[in-house]
Amino acid sequence: MKLVLAQLIAVLASIGLGEAGQRTGELVYIEAGILALVLGVVLMLAAFGLELVELLRERSLSQGRLDTPAA
C-alpha cells in the first residue's frame, strides 16, 4: 500500500511540474516532471514485481499442500 501511495504522489507531482513548466516555459520544471514520471513508472514496476512474487509464492505453497498425503 505504501508503494502504491508513493507511486500516486510521484505521478501527481509529475503532472504538477509538467504544467508549471508549460506555464512558465522553464525547462527545469519540465525535466523534473519527466524524472518524477519515470520514478512513478519504476514504482509501478516494483509494485507489479512484488505482486508477481506474492502470486508465485502462494501458488508454490498451494502446490506443496496438494503433494503431501493426507494422514
PDB file of N, CA and C in Angstrom, residues 6-57:
ATOM      1  N   ALA A   6       3.200   6.022  -2.805  1.00  0.00           N
ATOM      2  CA  ALA A   6       4.373   6.732  -3.322  1.00  0.00           C
ATOM      3  C   ALA A   6       4.287   6.897  -4.834  1.00  0.00           C
ATOM      4  N   GLN A   7       3.759   5.882  -5.512  1.00  0.00           N
ATOM      5  CA  GLN A   7       3.583   5.963  -6.964  1.00  0.00           C
ATOM      6  C   GLN A   7       2.584   7.053  -7.316  1.00  0.00           C
ATOM      7  N   LEU A   8       1.486   7.112  -6.593  1.00  0.00           N
ATOM      8  CA  LEU A   8       0.468   8.129  -6.841  1.00  0.00           C
ATOM      9  C   LEU A   8       1.025   9.532  -6.619  1.00  0.00           C
ATOM     10  N   ILE A   9       1.795   9.715  -5.567  1.00  0.00           N
ATOM     11  CA  ILE A   9       2.397  11.023  -5.288  1.00  0.00           C
ATOM     12  C   ILE A   9       3.369  11.408  -6.398  1.00  0.00           C
ATOM     13  N   ALA A  10       4.166  10.452  -6.871  1.00  0.00           N
ATOM     14  CA  ALA A  10       5.131  10.742  -7.938  1.00  0.00           C
ATOM     15  C   ALA A  10       4.427  11.141  -9.228  1.00  0.00           C
ATOM     16  N   VAL A  11       3.339  10.452  -9.558  1.00  0.00           N
ATOM     17  CA  VAL A  11       2.616  10.779 -10.789  1.00  0.00           C
ATOM     18  C   VAL A  11       1.946  12.145 -10.668  1.00  0.00           C
ATOM     19  N   LEU A  12       1.344  12.425  -9.519  1.00  0.00           N
ATOM     20  CA  LEU A  12       0.721  13.736  -9.325  1.00  0.00           C
ATOM     21  C   LEU A  12       1.759  14.856  -9.349  1.00  0.00           C
ATOM     22  N   ALA A  13       2.930  14.603  -8.769  1.00  0.00           N
ATOM     23  CA  ALA A  13       3.998  15.602  -8.810  1.00  0.00           C
ATOM     24  C   ALA A  13       4.475  15.826 -10.236  1.00  0.00           C
ATOM     25  N   SER A  14       4.546  14.765 -11.021  1.00  0.00           N
ATOM     26  CA  SER A  14       4.980  14.927 -12.414  1.00  0.00           C
ATOM     27  C   SER A  14       3.975  15.745 -13.210  1.00  0.00           C
ATOM     28  N   ILE A  15       2.697  15.543 -12.947  1.00  0.00           N
ATOM     29  CA  ILE A  15       1.673  16.332 -13.631  1.00  0.00           C
ATOM     30  C   ILE A  15       1.793  17.799 -13.242  1.00  0.00           C
ATOM     31  N   GLY A  16       1.932  18.059 -11.945  1.00  0.00           N
ATOM     32  CA  GLY A  16       2.063  19.440 -11.477  1.00  0.00           C
ATOM     33  C   GLY A  16       3.305  20.126 -12.015  1.00  0.00           C
ATOM     34  N   LEU A  17       4.420  19.419 -12.010  1.00  0.00           N
ATOM     35  CA  LEU A  17       5.660  20.008 -12.522  1.00  0.00           C
ATOM     36  C   LEU A  17       5.593  20.231 -14.025  1.00  0.00           C
ATOM     37  N   GLY A  18       4.957  19.312 -14.734  1.00  0.00           N
ATOM     38  CA  GLY A  18       4.810  19.490 -16.181  1.00  0.00           C
ATOM     39  C   GLY A  18       3.955  20.696 -16.521  1.00  0.00           C
ATOM     40  N   GLU A  19       2.860  20.871 -15.778  1.00  0.00           N
ATOM     41  CA  GLU A  19       2.007  22.039 -16.010  1.00  0.00           C
ATOM     42  C   GLU A  19       2.730  23.336 -15.654  1.00  0.00           C
ATOM     43  N   ALA A  20       3.495  23.315 -14.560  1.00  0.00           N
ATOM     44  CA  ALA A  20       4.253  24.508 -14.179  1.00  0.00           C
ATOM     45  C   ALA A  20       5.293  24.840 -15.242  1.00  0.00           C
ATOM     46  N   GLY A  21       5.896  23.824 -15.814  1.00  0.00           N
ATOM     47  CA  GLY A  21       6.876  24.054 -16.872  1.00  0.00           C
ATOM     48  C   GLY A  21       6.249  24.621 -18.129  1.00  0.00           C
ATOM     49  N   GLN A  22       5.036  24.197 -18.437  1.00  0.00           N
ATOM     50  CA  GLN A  22       4.356  24.734 -19.613  1.00  0.00           C
ATOM     51  C   GLN A  22       3.936  26.184 -19.400  1.00  0.00           C
ATOM     52  N   ARG A  23       3.501  26.509 -18.189  1.00  0.00           N
ATOM     53  CA  ARG A  23       3.069  27.886 -17.920  1.00  0.00           C
ATOM     54  C   ARG A  23       4.231  28.863 -17.906  1.00  0.00           C
ATOM     55  N   THR A  24       5.321  28.464 -17.268  1.00  0.00           N
ATOM     56  CA  THR A  24       6.446  29.383 -17.114  1.00  0.00           C
ATOM     57  C   THR A  24       7.452  29.282 -18.253  1.00  0.00           C
ATOM     58  N   GLY A  25       7.444  28.178 -18.952  1.00  0.00           N
ATOM     59  CA  GLY A  25       8.416  27.984 -20.020  1.00  0.00           C
ATOM     60  C   GLY A  25       9.781  27.564 -19.507  1.00  0.00           C
ATOM     61  N   GLU A  26       9.861  27.246 -18.230  1.00  0.00           N
ATOM     62  CA  GLU A  26      11.134  26.824 -17.637  1.00  0.00           C
ATOM     63  C   GLU A  26      11.371  25.341 -17.920  1.00  0.00           C
ATOM     64  N   LEU A  27      12.503  25.059 -18.493  1.00  0.00           N
ATOM     65  CA  LEU A  27      12.854  23.687 -18.833  1.00  0.00           C
ATOM     66  C   LEU A  27      13.120  22.845 -17.586  1.00  0.00           C
ATOM     67  N   VAL A  28      13.528  23.491 -16.501  1.00  0.00           N
ATOM     68  CA  VAL A  28      13.839  22.771 -15.268  1.00  0.00           C
ATOM     69  C   VAL A  28      12.595  22.069 -14.732  1.00  0.00           C
ATOM     70  N   TYR A  29      11.452  22.742 -14.776  1.00  0.00           N
ATOM     71  CA  TYR A  29      10.212  22.141 -14.294  1.00  0.00           C
ATOM     72  C   TYR A  29       9.808  20.947 -15.155  1.00  0.00           C
ATOM     73  N   ILE A  30       9.978  21.086 -16.450  1.00  0.00           N
ATOM     74  CA  ILE A  30       9.615  20.001 -17.359  1.00  0.00           C
ATOM     75  C   ILE A  30      10.521  18.794 -17.127  1.00  0.00           C
ATOM     76  N   GLU A  31      11.813  19.034 -16.952  1.00  0.00           N
ATOM     77  CA  GLU A  31      12.740  17.933 -16.685  1.00  0.00           C
ATOM     78  C   GLU A  31      12.429  17.261 -15.353  1.00  0.00           C
ATOM     79  N   ALA A  32      12.097  18.055 -14.340  1.00  0.00           N
ATOM     80  CA  ALA A  32      11.734  17.480 -13.042  1.00  0.00           C
ATOM     81  C   ALA A  32      10.450  16.666 -13.155  1.00  0.00           C
ATOM     82  N   GLY A  33       9.513  17.136 -13.971  1.00  0.00           N
ATOM     83  CA  GLY A  33       8.282  16.387 -14.193  1.00  0.00           C
ATOM     84  C   GLY A  33       8.536  15.063 -14.877  1.00  0.00           C
ATOM     85  N   ILE A  34       9.446  15.067 -15.836  1.00  0.00           N
ATOM     86  CA  ILE A  34       9.793  13.819 -16.526  1.00  0.00           C
ATOM     87  C   ILE A  34      10.466  12.851 -15.556  1.00  0.00           C
ATOM     88  N   LEU A  35      11.356  13.360 -14.715  1.00  0.00           N
ATOM     89  CA  LEU A  35      12.008  12.500 -13.725  1.00  0.00           C
ATOM     90  C   LEU A  35      10.997  11.930 -12.735  1.00  0.00           C
ATOM     91  N   ALA A  36      10.035  12.747 -12.313  1.00  0.00           N
ATOM     92  CA  ALA A  36       9.002  12.255 -11.401  1.00  0.00           C
ATOM     93  C   ALA A  36       8.136  11.202 -12.083  1.00  0.00           C
ATOM     94  N   LEU A  37       7.869  11.384 -13.359  1.00  0.00           N
ATOM     95  CA  LEU A  37       7.094  10.389 -14.101  1.00  0.00           C
ATOM     96  C   LEU A  37       7.870   9.082 -14.229  1.00  0.00           C
ATOM     97  N   VAL A  38       9.161   9.173 -14.477  1.00  0.00           N
ATOM     98  CA  VAL A  38       9.997   7.971 -14.542  1.00  0.00           C
ATOM     99  C   VAL A  38      10.007   7.268 -13.186  1.00  0.00           C
ATOM    100  N   LEU A  39      10.078   8.040 -12.111  1.00  0.00           N
ATOM    101  CA  LEU A  39      10.021   7.458 -10.772  1.00  0.00           C
ATOM    102  C   LEU A  39       8.694   6.740 -10.556  1.00  0.00           C
ATOM    103  N   GLY A  40       7.601   7.333 -11.023  1.00  0.00           N
ATOM    104  CA  GLY A  40       6.298   6.684 -10.915  1.00  0.00           C
ATOM    105  C   GLY A  40       6.251   5.369 -11.665  1.00  0.00           C
ATOM    106  N   VAL A  41       6.859   5.321 -12.845  1.00  0.00           N
ATOM    107  CA  VAL A  41       6.895   4.079 -13.629  1.00  0.00           C
ATOM    108  C   VAL A  41       7.738   3.027 -12.917  1.00  0.00           C
ATOM    109  N   VAL A  42       8.869   3.435 -12.357  1.00  0.00           N
ATOM    110  CA  VAL A  42       9.721   2.493 -11.623  1.00  0.00           C
ATOM    111  C   VAL A  42       8.978   1.936 -10.416  1.00  0.00           C
ATOM    112  N   LEU A  43       8.257   2.794  -9.704  1.00  0.00           N
ATOM    113  CA  LEU A  43       7.480   2.328  -8.558  1.00  0.00           C
ATOM    114  C   LEU A  43       6.358   1.394  -9.000  1.00  0.00           C
ATOM    115  N   MET A  44       5.761   1.672 -10.152  1.00  0.00           N
ATOM    116  CA  MET A  44       4.714   0.800 -10.673  1.00  0.00           C
ATOM    117  C   MET A  44       5.286  -0.580 -10.993  1.00  0.00           C
ATOM    118  N   LEU A  45       6.459  -0.619 -11.607  1.00  0.00           N
ATOM    119  CA  LEU A  45       7.095  -1.898 -11.918  1.00  0.00           C
ATOM    120  C   LEU A  45       7.482  -2.652 -10.644  1.00  0.00           C
ATOM    121  N   ALA A  46       7.917  -1.914  -9.626  1.00  0.00           N
ATOM    122  CA  ALA A  46       8.255  -2.554  -8.357  1.00  0.00           C
ATOM    123  C   ALA A  46       7.012  -3.158  -7.706  1.00  0.00           C
ATOM    124  N   ALA A  47       5.898  -2.437  -7.736  1.00  0.00           N
ATOM    125  CA  ALA A  47       4.648  -2.964  -7.180  1.00  0.00           C
ATOM    126  C   ALA A  47       4.199  -4.196  -7.955  1.00  0.00           C
ATOM    127  N   PHE A  48       4.335  -4.156  -9.279  1.00  0.00           N
ATOM    128  CA  PHE A  48       3.981  -5.315 -10.100  1.00  0.00           C
ATOM    129  C   PHE A  48       4.869  -6.508  -9.754  1.00  0.00           C
ATOM    130  N   GLY A  49       6.155  -6.265  -9.574  1.00  0.00           N
ATOM    131  CA  GLY A  49       7.074  -7.342  -9.217  1.00  0.00           C
ATOM    132  C   GLY A  49       6.738  -7.962  -7.877  1.00  0.00           C
ATOM    133  N   LEU A  50       6.384  -7.131  -6.901  1.00  0.00           N
ATOM    134  CA  LEU A  50       6.005  -7.663  -5.592  1.00  0.00           C
ATOM    135  C   LEU A  50       4.733  -8.498  -5.681  1.00  0.00           C
ATOM    136  N   GLU A  51       3.768  -8.038  -6.452  1.00  0.00           N
ATOM    137  CA  GLU A  51       2.534  -8.809  -6.626  1.00  0.00           C
ATOM    138  C   GLU A  51       2.814 -10.137  -7.320  1.00  0.00           C
ATOM    139  N   LEU A  52       3.709 -10.124  -8.291  1.00  0.00           N
ATOM    140  CA  LEU A  52       4.059 -11.350  -9.001  1.00  0.00           C
ATOM    141  C   LEU A  52       4.760 -12.341  -8.075  1.00  0.00           C
ATOM    142  N   VAL A  53       5.674 -11.856  -7.249  1.00  0.00           N
ATOM    143  CA  VAL A  53       6.365 -12.727  -6.297  1.00  0.00           C
ATOM    144  C   VAL A  53       5.370 -13.315  -5.305  1.00  0.00           C
ATOM    145  N   GLU A  54       4.440 -12.497  -4.836  1.00  0.00           N
ATOM    146  CA  GLU A  54       3.433 -12.984  -3.895  1.00  0.00           C
ATOM    147  C   GLU A  54       2.544 -14.049  -4.543  1.00  0.00           C
ATOM    148  N   LEU A  55       2.157 -13.828  -5.789  1.00  0.00           N
ATOM    149  CA  LEU A  55       1.337 -14.806  -6.501  1.00  0.00           C
ATOM    150  C   LEU A  55       2.082 -16.125  -6.677  1.00  0.00           C
ATOM    151  N   LEU A  56       3.344 -16.049  -7.083  1.00  0.00           N
ATOM    152  CA  LEU A  56       4.131 -17.271  -7.270  1.00  0.00           C
ATOM    153  C   LEU A  56       4.362 -17.989  -5.946  1.00  0.00           C
ATOM    154  N   ARG A  57       4.541 -17.231  -4.883  1.00  0.00           N
ATOM    155  CA  ARG A  57       4.736 -17.829  -3.562  1.00  0.00           C
ATOM    156  C   ARG A  57       3.477 -18.566  -3.120  1.00  0.00           C
TER     157      ARG A  57
END
